Amino acid sequence: MQPEQWNREIEACLAQIKLRHRPAFETLYRLTSARLYGLTLKIIADRELAADTLQESYTKIWNNAEAYRSDLGGGWAWICQLSRNNAIDRVRQIQRQPEQLDDSLIDQLVGDESGLWQQHHDLSRCLQKIREEPRAAILSSYIHGLTHAELSARLQVPLGTLKSWIRRGLKELHQCLEA
């Protein structure tokens, strides 16, 4: 596809996305996701985190499409800027995160009365091995009983991203505990 035609397709998709046309959003994703993933990956080196951030970018594109004005620049430039800003925000968020949980904090979260801490000594070691986002989501969900929707709102991340964190974190925990 020629660059001019590609840009016109993006413009047409954005115009329809303003009207909440889902097939246009799917077309936009198909047209742009590989390039936007590459852009995001240049800012965030972690592939999984870049993929989660890309998903958030598309959520922002969907939610903010009405803010796009074709007279202020091309659709591709707008999408790139939105995605770039989202990736930079994610890097800043990670840099602001508190230090990793230590054993005493995990012990407080699990609670002595549960007996879980004494029964599973490897749990602490394995929890320390997974990334902060999945660890916090797993502990909040399984220890504190927060629903996925509550966690999504509290952490200000899309529900799909939160579920991905939990799924990946549980998979990593399982692999670590089995080793």
JSON list of N, CA, C and O in Angstrom, two decimals, residues 1-10 31 35:
[
{"chain": "A", "resi": 1, "resn": "MET", "atom": "N", "xyz": [0.84, -1.18, 0.00]},
{"chain": "A", "resi": 1, "resn": "MET", "atom": "CA", "xyz": [0.00, 0.00, 0.00]},
{"chain": "A", "resi": 1, "resn": "MET", "atom": "C", "xyz": [0.89, 1.25, 0.00]},
{"chain": "A", "resi": 1, "resn": "MET", "atom": "O", "xyz": [1.85, 1.32, 0.75]},
{"chain": "A", "resi": 2, "resn": "GLN", "atom": "N", "xyz": [0.57, 2.19, -0.84]},
{"chain": "A", "resi": 2, "resn": "GLN", "atom": "CA", "xyz": [1.32, 3.43, -0.95]},
{"chain": "A", "resi": 2, "resn": "GLN", "atom": "C", "xyz": [1.13, 4.28, 0.31]},
{"chain": "A", "resi": 2, "resn": "GLN", "atom": "O", "xyz": [0.06, 4.25, 0.93]},
{"chain": "A", "resi": 3, "resn": "PRO", "atom": "N", "xyz": [2.15, 5.06, 0.70]},
{"chain": "A", "resi": 3, "resn": "PRO", "atom": "CA", "xyz": [2.04, 5.89, 1.90]},
{"chain": "A", "resi": 3, "resn": "PRO", "atom": "C", "xyz": [0.83, 6.83, 1.90]},
{"chain": "A", "resi": 3, "resn": "PRO", "atom": "O", "xyz": [0.18, 6.98, 2.93]},
{"chain": "A", "resi": 4, "resn": "GLU", "atom": "N", "xyz": [0.53, 7.44, 0.77]},
{"chain": "A", "resi": 4, "resn": "GLU", "atom": "CA", "xyz": [-0.61, 8.36, 0.73]},
{"chain": "A", "resi": 4, "resn": "GLU", "atom": "C", "xyz": [-1.93, 7.62, 0.97]},
{"chain": "A", "resi": 4, "resn": "GLU", "atom": "O", "xyz": [-2.79, 8.09, 1.69]},
{"chain": "A", "resi": 5, "resn": "GLN", "atom": "N", "xyz": [-2.04, 6.46, 0.36]},
{"chain": "A", "resi": 5, "resn": "GLN", "atom": "CA", "xyz": [-3.25, 5.66, 0.53]},
{"chain": "A", "resi": 5, "resn": "GLN", "atom": "C", "xyz": [-3.36, 5.17, 1.98]},
{"chain": "A", "resi": 5, "resn": "GLN", "atom": "O", "xyz": [-4.44, 5.18, 2.56]},
{"chain": "A", "resi": 6, "resn": "TRP", "atom": "N", "xyz": [-2.22, 4.76, 2.55]},
{"chain": "A", "resi": 6, "resn": "TRP", "atom": "CA", "xyz": [-2.19, 4.30, 3.94]},
{"chain": "A", "resi": 6, "resn": "TRP", "atom": "C", "xyz": [-2.65, 5.41, 4.89]},
{"chain": "A", "resi": 6, "resn": "TRP", "atom": "O", "xyz": [-3.47, 5.19, 5.77]},
{"chain": "A", "resi": 7, "resn": "ASN", "atom": "N", "xyz": [-2.14, 6.63, 4.65]},
{"chain": "A", "resi": 7, "resn": "ASN", "atom": "CA", "xyz": [-2.53, 7.77, 5.49]},
{"chain": "A", "resi": 7, "resn": "ASN", "atom": "C", "xyz": [-4.02, 8.09, 5.32]},
{"chain": "A", "resi": 7, "resn": "ASN", "atom": "O", "xyz": [-4.69, 8.42, 6.30]},
{"chain": "A", "resi": 8, "resn": "ARG", "atom": "N", "xyz": [-4.53, 8.00, 4.10]},
{"chain": "A", "resi": 8, "resn": "ARG", "atom": "CA", "xyz": [-5.96, 8.25, 3.88]},
{"chain": "A", "resi": 8, "resn": "ARG", "atom": "C", "xyz": [-6.81, 7.22, 4.61]},
{"chain": "A", "resi": 8, "resn": "ARG", "atom": "O", "xyz": [-7.85, 7.55, 5.18]},
{"chain": "A", "resi": 9, "resn": "GLU", "atom": "N", "xyz": [-6.35, 5.96, 4.62]},
{"chain": "A", "resi": 9, "resn": "GLU", "atom": "CA", "xyz": [-7.07, 4.90, 5.34]},
{"chain": "A", "resi": 9, "resn": "GLU", "atom": "C", "xyz": [-7.12, 5.22, 6.84]},
{"chain": "A", "resi": 9, "resn": "GLU", "atom": "O", "xyz": [-8.15, 5.04, 7.48]},
{"chain": "A", "resi": 10, "resn": "ILE", "atom": "N", "xyz": [-6.00, 5.65, 7.38]},
{"chain": "A", "resi": 10, "resn": "ILE", "atom": "CA", "xyz": [-5.95, 6.00, 8.80]},
{"chain": "A", "resi": 10, "resn": "ILE", "atom": "C", "xyz": [-6.92, 7.15, 9.09]},
{"chain": "A", "resi": 10, "resn": "ILE", "atom": "O", "xyz": [-7.67, 7.11, 10.07]},
{"chain": "A", "resi": 31, "resn": "LEU", "atom": "N", "xyz": [-3.84, -1.83, 10.47]},
{"chain": "A", "resi": 31, "resn": "LEU", "atom": "CA", "xyz": [-2.96, -0.96, 9.69]},
{"chain": "A", "resi": 31, "resn": "LEU", "atom": "C", "xyz": [-1.75, -0.45, 10.47]},
{"chain": "A", "resi": 31, "resn": "LEU", "atom": "O", "xyz": [-0.69, -0.21, 9.90]},
{"chain": "A", "resi": 35, "resn": "ARG", "atom": "N", "xyz": [3.69, -1.08, 13.49]},
{"chain": "A", "resi": 35, "resn": "ARG", "atom": "CA", "xyz": [4.55, 0.10, 13.57]},
{"chain": "A", "resi": 35, "resn": "ARG", "atom": "C", "xyz": [4.51, 0.74, 14.96]},
{"chain": "A", "resi": 35, "resn": "ARG", "atom": "O", "xyz": [5.52, 1.19, 15.47]}
]
